[in-house]
Amino acid sequence: MCSWCWALRPQWQRLLQQLPHNIHVVKLLGGLAPDTKEPMAGEMREHLQATWRRIEQMVPGTHFNYAFWTNTTPRRATWPACRAVIAARTQGEGWDEKMLEAIQIAYYEQARNPSDNATLIALAAEIGLDVDAFTRELAAPSTQTLLQQEMTQAKALGVDSYPSLVLAINHSLWPVSIDYRSADNMLETIDWLLQESAEA
């Protein structure tokens, strides 16, 4: 539920296709906003809509469905969506990515609310998950524990904003600047860091 992550998605997919085969990609959930049943404050609603408009201007091809703000009751709660990705992951490799994509499309294109468990369970059915197993995992305390562990790991990597890319080489961590328009620029940075490390 990070609008900048949605904006990065096309270039992120291109980057994944071009990365050297010896790079192991680990995706971590950032958490962002904890659980709440309170409707989102008007000031935050205006801020996020302004962010969507800024992204549309800055990242060609990125679009948002503003009906979300009138068709749902927005809440500042992204942990449910994060837990949904973890719950999907328990059903096998690749399901977490399918759930992530389904959440982003539901939120940004279909004006559905991923802060609601009912939306997440419906998405699980739509992408073909075992819905009963997903529903159990979504509510399991162990799923929240795993989310907390990923948030802690991200902080340990020095990540404090999303999306972020960090290249770990041996025991060194190197942030990679995000480029919303060019996977090639990110790949060049990664290649340069790998070369510098090899020559060190």
C-alpha positions in Angstrom: 0.0 0.0 0.0 2.9 2.3 -0.8 2.0 4.5 -3.8 5.7 5.1 -4.7 6.2 1.3 -4.8 3.3 1.1 -7.2 5.0 3.7 -9.3 8.2 1.7 -9.3 6.6 -1.6 -10.2 7.2 -1.5 -14.0 10.9 -0.6 -13.7 11.3 -3.0 -10.8 10.0 -5.8 -13.0 12.4 -4.8 -15.7 15.3 -4.7 -13.2 14.5 -8.2 -11.9 14.7 -9.6 -15.5 18.1 -8.0 -16.0 19.8 -8.7 -12.7 22.9 -10.9 -12.8 21.9 -14.5 -12.0 24.2 -14.7 -8.9 22.2 -11.9 -7.1 19.7 -13.3 -4.6 16.7 -11.0 -4.2 15.1 -10.7 -0.8 11.9 -8.7 -0.5 11.0 -7.2 2.9 7.7 -5.7 4.0 8.1 -2.3 5.5 4.9 -2.2 7.6 4.4 1.5 7.2 1.1 2.0 9.2 -0.1 -0.2 12.1 -3.6 -1.5 12.6 -6.4 0.9 13.3 -10.2 0.9 13.0 -10.3 4.7 12.9 -11.2 6.4 9.5 -8.2 8.3 8.0 -8.0 11.9 9.1 -9.0 14.5 6.4 -5.5 16.0 6.4 -3.9 12.6 5.7 -6.5 11.9 2.9 -5.6 15.2 1.2 -1.9 14.5 1.6 -2.1 11.1 0.0 -4.3 12.3 -2.9 -1.7 15.1 -3.5 1.0 12.4 -3.5 -0.9 10.4 -6.1 -1.2 13.5 -8.3 2.5 14.2 -7.9 3.4 10.7 -8.8 1.3 10.8 -11.9 3.1 13.9 -13.0 6.6 12.6 -12.2 6.3 8.9 -13.4 4.7 8.6 -16.9 2.2 5.8 -17.2 1.4 5.7 -13.5 -2.4 6.1 -12.8 -4.6 6.0 -9.7 -8.3 5.5 -9.3 -9.5 8.4 -7.1 -12.8 6.8 -6.6 -11.1 5.0 -3.7 -11.5 8.1 -1.6 -15.3 8.2 -2.1 -16.2 4.5 -2.5 -14.5 3.3 0.6 -13.7 4.3 4.2 -10.0 4.8 4.1 -7.9 3.9 7.1 -4.3 4.5 7.8 -3.6 0.7 8.2 -1.2 -1.1 6.0 -0.3 -4.0 8.3 -3.3 -6.1 7.2 -2.1 -6.0 3.6 1.4 -6.9 4.7 0.1 -9.9 6.7 -1.8 -11.0 3.6 1.4 -11.2 1.6 2.9 -13.3 4.4 -0.2 -15.5 4.6 -0.1 -16.0 0.8 3.6 -17.0 1.0 2.8 -19.9 3.3 1.0 -21.6 0.3 4.1 -21.9 -1.8 6.7 -20.0 -3.8 5.3 -17.1 -5.9 2.0 -16.7 -4.1 3.3 -13.7 -2.1 4.1 -11.8 -5.3 0.7 -12.7 -6.8 -1.0 -11.4 -3.6 1.2 -8.2 -3.7 0.2 -7.5 -7.2 -3.5 -8.2 -6.5 -3.4 -5.8 -3.5 -1.9 -3.0 -5.6 -4.3 -3.5 -8.5 -7.3 -3.6 -6.1 -6.1 -0.5 -4.3 -4.9 1.7 -7.0 -7.0 0.6 -10.0 -10.2 -0.9 -8.6 -10.7 1.5 -5.6 -11.0 -1.4 -3.2 -9.7 -1.2 0.4 -6.8 -3.5 1.3 -7.0 -2.3 4.9 -10.1 -4.5 5.2 -9.7 -8.3 5.8 -12.8 -8.9 3.7 -11.0 -7.4 0.6 -7.9 -9.4 1.3 -9.8 -12.7 1.6 -11.7 -11.9 -1.6 -8.4 -11.3 -3.4 -7.1 -14.6 -2.1 -10.0 -16.3 -3.7 -9.6 -14.4 -7.0 -5.9 -15.4 -7.4 -6.6 -19.0 -6.5 -5.3 -19.4 -3.0 -6.8 -21.9 -0.5 -9.1 -19.3 1.1 -9.7 -21.2 4.4 -5.9 -21.7 4.9 -5.3 -18.0 3.9 -7.9 -16.7 6.3 -6.4 -18.7 9.2 -2.9 -17.5 8.4 -4.1 -13.9 8.0 -5.3 -13.9 11.6 -2.5 -16.0 13.1 -0.3 -14.3 15.7 2.7 -15.9 14.0 2.0 -13.9 10.9 2.2 -10.7 12.8 5.5 -11.9 14.4 6.9 -12.6 10.9 5.9 -9.1 9.8 7.6 -7.6 12.9 10.8 -9.5 12.0 10.8 -8.2 8.5 10.3 -4.6 9.7 13.2 -5.1 12.1 15.4 -6.5 9.4 14.6 -3.6 7.1 15.6 -1.2 9.8 18.8 -3.1 10.4 19.6 -2.6 6.7 19.3 1.2 7.2 16.0 1.4 5.3 13.8 4.2 6.4 11.7 4.9 3.3 9.9 2.9 0.6 10.7 1.7 -1.9 14.3 1.1 -1.1 17.0 -1.1 -2.6 20.0 -2.2 -0.7 22.8 -4.3 -2.2 24.6 -6.6 0.3 28.1 -7.6 -0.7 29.9 -9.7 1.8 29.3 -7.8 5.0 28.9 -4.4 3.4 25.5 -2.7 2.6 25.2 -0.3 -0.3 22.0 1.7 -1.0 20.9 1.8 -4.6 19.2 4.9 -5.8 15.7 4.4 -7.0 14.9 5.5 -10.6 11.2 5.4 -11.4 11.9 5.9 -15.1 14.8 3.7 -15.8 15.7 0.2 -14.6 18.9 0.6 -16.6 20.2 3.3 -14.3 19.6 1.1 -11.2 21.3 -1.9 -13.0 24.3 0.3 -13.9 24.7 1.2 -10.2 24.5 -2.4 -9.1 27.0 -3.5 -11.8 29.4 -0.8 -10.7 29.1 -1.7 -7.0 29.7 -5.4 -7.9 32.8 -4.5 -10.0 34.2 -2.2 -7.3 33.7 -4.9 -4.7 35.5 -7.5 -6.9 38.4 -5.2 -7.4 38.7 -4.2 -3.7 
